Amino acid sequence: MDANQLHCTWPVVDEYVLRAAGKTGRRWILEAWAGWVSYWMDQLVCPEGISCRIETSRPEFPLQEGRLRPSNPEVQKIFPWKDGAEIWLSFRLGKNVQLMVQIRTREASPFVRLRYSLSQGGIFAGLDGRQRIYYGGLRAEYTSLTEITFSHFDRIEHSFRPCKTDYAPEEIQGMEAGGPLILITTGKNIQLAAYEHGADTPDHFLGFIPGRDGVDLYSCKGNYFGGQKSEDYRSFWLQLGVAKAQQELMENYRAFS
């Protein structure tokens, strides 16, 4: 069955169903109909003719209820931030917890800045590094990956300095890049992902794990502790951006703050 069309099965969404249910007073029909439509819209709708500049995947949190992924997004508030806007989105995370995503954008900038926080109602399970938080990832086939670190210790200069390393996809499979900044080059553009979190290389708190279809960001240590209440959690800032060329990307990145 074509999932893109399944949510549009006419007996499900036709106005006749709603009018008939309303006239008969059978509320359970309306509740079932709303559940069907919300499920298919959340899981299976593929907007036709709309291309995303960056494909990303949803985060995942190791709570006692299980490894939970967000669903049912709602806009909580929007207000000005510099020359752009700050947007607060809430998502349902299991039965009792809400995930809040704080997003900052600027006018005419190809970058976005975001971070996560959780409401009360949950408990973190396991140990960070074993049961990792999955922060999300870039979904794209890439021809090269560049890792930029800011705290590489140069023994000759006896100083910390930035370090840039380029990899072919086959070189970095199975490795973990600490970043905090990576670039991936695809056939259409160059994409940037970074996090605002300091650590001496290679003793990082988060790690980028490259795969064949993209790069994923996981926690390594110090992001949570076993038994921690969900309301005590707030993540670092994560940054995402895209451009057609590396020079354009880095110029826009330096202008974004």
CSV table of C-alpha atoms in Angstrom, one decimal:
chain,number,residue,atom,x,y,z
A,1,MET,CA,0.0,0.0,0.0
A,2,ASP,CA,1.2,3.5,-0.8
A,3,ALA,CA,1.7,5.2,2.6
A,4,ASN,CA,1.7,8.6,1.1
A,5,GLN,CA,-1.9,8.0,0.0
A,6,LEU,CA,-3.1,5.8,2.8
A,7,HIS,CA,-3.8,8.7,5.1
A,8,CYS,CA,-6.1,10.0,2.4
A,9,THR,CA,-8.4,7.0,2.3
A,10,TRP,CA,-11.6,8.8,1.5
A,11,PRO,CA,-14.0,6.9,4.0
A,12,VAL,CA,-11.6,8.1,6.7
A,13,VAL,CA,-11.3,11.8,5.9
A,14,ASP,CA,-14.6,12.4,4.0
A,15,GLU,CA,-16.8,15.1,5.5
A,16,TYR,CA,-19.7,12.6,5.4
A,17,VAL,CA,-18.1,10.6,8.2
A,18,LEU,CA,-17.9,13.6,10.5
A,19,ARG,CA,-21.5,14.8,9.7
A,20,ALA,CA,-22.9,11.3,10.2
A,21,ALA,CA,-21.1,10.8,13.5
A,22,GLY,CA,-22.2,14.2,14.7
A,23,LYS,CA,-25.9,13.6,13.8
A,24,THR,CA,-25.9,10.1,15.5
A,25,GLY,CA,-24.2,11.5,18.6
A,26,ARG,CA,-21.6,8.7,18.6
A,27,ARG,CA,-18.6,10.5,20.0
A,28,TRP,CA,-16.4,7.4,19.8
A,29,ILE,CA,-16.5,7.6,16.0
A,30,LEU,CA,-15.1,11.2,16.1
A,31,GLU,CA,-12.4,10.2,18.5
A,32,ALA,CA,-11.4,7.2,16.4
A,33,TRP,CA,-11.4,9.4,13.2
A,34,ALA,CA,-9.2,12.0,14.9
A,35,GLY,CA,-6.8,9.3,16.0
A,36,TRP,CA,-6.5,7.8,12.6
A,37,VAL,CA,-5.8,11.1,10.9
A,38,SER,CA,-3.3,12.3,13.5
A,39,TYR,CA,-1.4,9.0,13.3
A,40,TRP,CA,-1.1,9.0,9.5
A,41,MET,CA,-0.3,12.7,9.4
A,42,ASP,CA,2.4,12.3,12.0
A,43,GLN,CA,4.0,9.2,10.6
A,44,LEU,CA,3.5,8.9,6.9
A,45,VAL,CA,2.7,12.2,5.1
A,46,CYS,CA,5.3,13.0,2.4
A,47,PRO,CA,4.7,16.6,1.3
A,48,GLU,CA,4.9,16.5,-2.5
A,49,GLY,CA,6.9,19.2,-4.3
A,50,ILE,CA,8.6,20.3,-1.1
A,51,SER,CA,12.4,19.7,-0.9
A,52,CYS,CA,14.2,20.1,2.4
A,53,ARG,CA,17.6,21.8,2.4
A,54,ILE,CA,18.8,19.5,5.2
A,55,GLU,CA,17.3,16.2,6.2
A,56,THR,CA,17.6,15.4,9.9
A,57,SER,CA,16.4,12.7,12.2
A,58,ARG,CA,14.6,12.8,15.5
A,59,PRO,CA,16.4,12.7,18.9
A,60,GLU,CA,16.0,9.8,21.3
A,61,PHE,CA,16.2,9.9,25.1
A,62,PRO,CA,17.0,6.9,27.4
A,63,LEU,CA,14.3,7.2,30.1
A,64,GLN,CA,12.9,4.5,32.4
A,65,GLU,CA,9.8,4.2,30.2
A,66,GLY,CA,12.2,3.2,27.3
A,67,ARG,CA,14.2,4.9,24.5
A,68,LEU,CA,11.7,7.7,23.7
A,69,ARG,CA,11.4,9.7,20.5
A,70,PRO,CA,9.4,12.9,20.2
A,71,SER,CA,6.0,13.2,18.4
A,72,ASN,CA,3.0,15.5,18.1
A,73,PRO,CA,4.8,18.9,17.7
A,74,GLU,CA,3.1,22.1,18.9
A,75,VAL,CA,4.2,25.7,18.6
A,76,GLN,CA,4.3,27.2,22.2
A,77,LYS,CA,5.5,30.7,21.5
A,78,ILE,CA,7.4,32.9,18.9
A,79,PHE,CA,9.1,36.2,19.7
A,80,PRO,CA,11.8,38.4,18.2
A,81,TRP,CA,15.5,37.5,18.6
A,82,LYS,CA,18.1,40.0,17.2
A,83,ASP,CA,17.0,40.4,13.5
A,84,GLY,CA,15.2,37.0,13.4
A,85,ALA,CA,13.0,35.0,15.7
A,86,GLU,CA,13.1,32.5,18.6
A,87,ILE,CA,10.6,29.7,18.4
A,88,TRP,CA,9.6,27.3,21.2
A,89,LEU,CA,8.2,23.9,20.1
A,90,SER,CA,6.9,21.2,22.4
A,91,PHE,CA,6.8,17.5,21.6
A,92,ARG,CA,5.3,14.5,23.4
A,93,LEU,CA,7.9,12.2,24.8
A,94,GLY,CA,6.2,9.0,26.0
A,95,LYS,CA,3.2,9.2,28.2
A,96,ASN,CA,4.3,11.8,30.8
A,97,VAL,CA,7.2,13.9,29.5
A,98,GLN,CA,7.3,16.9,27.2
A,99,LEU,CA,10.4,17.8,25.1
A,100,MET,CA,10.9,21.5,24.5
A,101,VAL,CA,13.0,22.6,21.6
A,102,GLN,CA,14.2,26.2,21.6
A,103,ILE,CA,15.1,27.4,18.1
A,104,ARG,CA,16.9,30.6,17.1
A,105,THR,CA,17.1,32.0,13.6
A,106,ARG,CA,18.3,35.2,11.9
A,107,GLU,CA,17.0,36.9,8.8
A,108,ALA,CA,18.6,35.8,5.6
A,109,SER,CA,20.9,33.4,7.4
A,110,PRO,CA,21.2,29.7,6.4
A,111,PHE,CA,21.9,28.7,10.1
A,112,VAL,CA,19.8,27.7,13.0
A,113,ARG,CA,20.6,27.3,16.6
A,114,LEU,CA,18.7,25.0,18.9
A,115,ARG,CA,18.7,23.1,22.3
A,116,TYR,CA,16.5,20.7,24.2
A,117,SER,CA,15.0,20.6,27.6
A,118,LEU,CA,12.6,18.2,29.3
A,119,SER,CA,9.6,18.6,31.5
A,120,GLN,CA,9.1,16.7,34.8
A,121,GLY,CA,7.6,13.2,34.7
A,122,GLY,CA,10.5,11.1,33.7
A,123,ILE,CA,13.7,9.5,35.1
A,124,PHE,CA,16.9,8.9,33.1
A,125,ALA,CA,17.9,5.2,33.0
A,126,GLY,CA,21.3,3.7,32.5
A,127,LEU,CA,24.8,5.3,32.2
A,128,ASP,CA,25.8,7.9,29.7
A,129,GLY,CA,28.2,6.4,27.2
A,130,ARG,CA,26.4,3.0,27.3
A,131,GLN,CA,22.8,4.2,27.0
A,132,ARG,CA,23.5,7.3,25.0
A,133,ILE,CA,21.3,10.2,24.2
A,134,TYR,CA,20.8,10.4,20.5
A,135,TYR,CA,20.7,14.1,19.6
A,136,GLY,CA,19.9,13.7,15.9
A,137,GLY,CA,21.8,13.5,12.7
A,138,LEU,CA,22.3,14.8,9.1
A,139,ARG,CA,20.7,12.4,6.6
A,140,ALA,CA,22.6,12.7,3.3
A,141,GLU,CA,25.1,10.7,1.3
A,142,TYR,CA,28.4,12.6,1.3
A,143,THR,CA,31.6,12.5,-0.7
A,144,SER,CA,33.8,13.9,2.1
A,145,LEU,CA,33.7,14.8,5.8
A,146,THR,CA,35.8,17.5,7.6
A,147,GLU,CA,36.3,17.5,11.3
A,148,ILE,CA,37.4,20.8,13.0
A,149,THR,CA,38.5,20.7,16.6
A,150,PHE,CA,39.3,23.8,18.7
A,151,SER,CA,41.4,22.3,21.5
A,152,HIS,CA,44.0,20.1,19.8
A,153,PHE,CA,47.2,20.1,21.9
A,154,ASP,CA,50.3,20.8,19.7
A,155,ARG,CA,53.3,19.3,21.6
A,156,ILE,CA,55.8,21.3,19.5
A,157,GLU,CA,54.1,24.6,20.0
A,158,HIS,CA,53.1,23.6,23.5
A,159,SER,CA,49.7,25.2,23.0
A,160,PHE,CA,46.1,24.4,22.1
A,161,ARG,CA,45.1,25.3,18.6
A,162,PRO,CA,42.3,24.5,16.0
A,163,CYS,CA,42.9,21.5,13.8
A,164,LYS,CA,41.2,20.6,10.5
A,165,THR,CA,41.1,17.0,9.2
A,166,ASP,CA,39.5,15.8,6.0
A,167,TYR,CA,38.2,12.2,5.5
A,168,ALA,CA,36.8,10.2,2.7
A,169,PRO,CA,33.7,8.3,3.7
A,170,GLU,CA,35.4,4.9,3.7
A,171,GLU,CA,38.2,6.3,6.0
A,172,ILE,CA,35.9,7.3,8.8
A,173,GLN,CA,33.4,4.4,8.9
A,174,GLY,CA,33.3,3.0,12.5
A,175,MET,CA,35.2,6.0,13.9
A,176,GLU,CA,33.9,8.7,16.3
A,177,ALA,CA,34.6,12.3,15.7
A,178,GLY,CA,34.6,14.6,18.7
A,179,GLY,CA,34.3,17.8,16.7
A,180,PRO,CA,32.8,20.1,17.9
A,181,LEU,CA,32.3,21.1,14.3
A,182,ILE,CA,31.9,18.9,11.2
A,183,LEU,CA,31.3,19.6,7.5
A,184,ILE,CA,29.9,17.1,5.0
A,185,THR,CA,30.0,17.6,1.3
A,186,THR,CA,27.2,16.2,-0.8
A,187,GLY,CA,26.5,16.3,-4.5
A,188,LYS,CA,24.3,19.4,-4.0
A,189,ASN,CA,25.7,21.4,-1.1
A,190,ILE,CA,27.9,21.5,2.0
A,191,GLN,CA,26.3,21.1,5.4
A,192,LEU,CA,27.6,22.0,8.9
A,193,ALA,CA,26.8,20.6,12.3
A,194,ALA,CA,28.3,21.8,15.5
A,195,TYR,CA,27.7,21.9,19.3
A,196,GLU,CA,28.7,24.5,21.9
A,197,HIS,CA,30.5,22.3,24.4
A,198,GLY,CA,34.2,22.5,25.3
A,199,ALA,CA,36.4,19.5,25.8
A,200,ASP,CA,40.1,18.6,25.3
A,201,THR,CA,40.6,16.4,22.2
A,202,PRO,CA,40.0,13.5,22.3
A,203,ASP,CA,38.3,13.6,25.7
A,204,HIS,CA,35.0,14.8,24.3
A,205,PHE,CA,31.5,14.8,25.9
A,206,LEU,CA,29.7,14.2,22.6
A,207,GLY,CA,30.6,12.3,19.4
A,208,PHE,CA,29.7,12.4,15.7
A,209,ILE,CA,29.4,8.8,14.3
A,210,PRO,CA,29.5,8.7,10.5
A,211,GLY,CA,27.5,6.2,8.6
A,212,ARG,CA,26.9,5.5,4.9
A,213,ASP,CA,23.7,7.7,4.8
A,214,GLY,CA,24.8,10.5,7.1
A,215,VAL,CA,26.3,11.5,10.4
A,216,ASP,CA,24.7,11.0,13.9
A,217,LEU,CA,25.5,12.9,17.1
A,218,TYR,CA,25.5,10.9,20.4
A,219,SER,CA,26.3,11.7,24.0
A,220,CYS,CA,29.5,10.2,25.4
A,221,LYS,CA,29.7,11.3,29.0
A,222,GLY,CA,28.5,14.1,31.3
A,223,ASN,CA,25.2,14.6,29.6
A,224,TYR,CA,23.1,12.9,32.3
A,225,PHE,CA,23.4,10.5,35.2
A,226,GLY,CA,21.3,7.4,36.0
A,227,GLY,CA,18.3,8.3,38.1
A,228,GLN,CA,18.4,12.0,37.1
A,229,LYS,CA,15.0,13.7,36.9
A,230,SER,CA,14.0,14.8,33.4
A,231,GLU,CA,13.2,18.3,34.6
A,232,ASP,CA,16.9,18.8,35.6
A,233,TYR,CA,18.0,18.2,32.0
A,234,ARG,CA,18.9,20.9,29.4
A,235,SER,CA,21.2,20.3,26.5
A,236,PHE,CA,24.0,22.3,24.9
A,237,TRP,CA,23.3,24.5,21.9
A,238,LEU,CA,23.4,22.7,18.6
A,239,GLN,CA,24.1,24.6,15.3
A,240,LEU,CA,23.1,23.6,11.8
A,241,GLY,CA,23.7,25.3,8.4
A,242,VAL,CA,23.9,24.7,4.7
A,243,ALA,CA,25.4,26.5,1.6
A,244,LYS,CA,26.5,25.7,-1.9
A,245,ALA,CA,30.2,26.2,-1.2
A,246,GLN,CA,32.5,26.0,1.8
A,247,GLN,CA,33.6,29.7,1.6
A,248,GLU,CA,30.0,30.8,1.6
A,249,LEU,CA,29.1,28.5,4.5
A,250,MET,CA,32.0,29.7,6.7
A,251,GLU,CA,31.3,33.4,6.0
A,252,ASN,CA,27.7,33.0,7.0
A,253,TYR,CA,28.7,31.0,10.0
A,254,ARG,CA,31.0,33.7,11.3
A,255,ALA,CA,28.2,36.2,10.9
A,256,PHE,CA,25.7,34.0,12.8
A,257,SER,CA,25.8,34.2,16.6
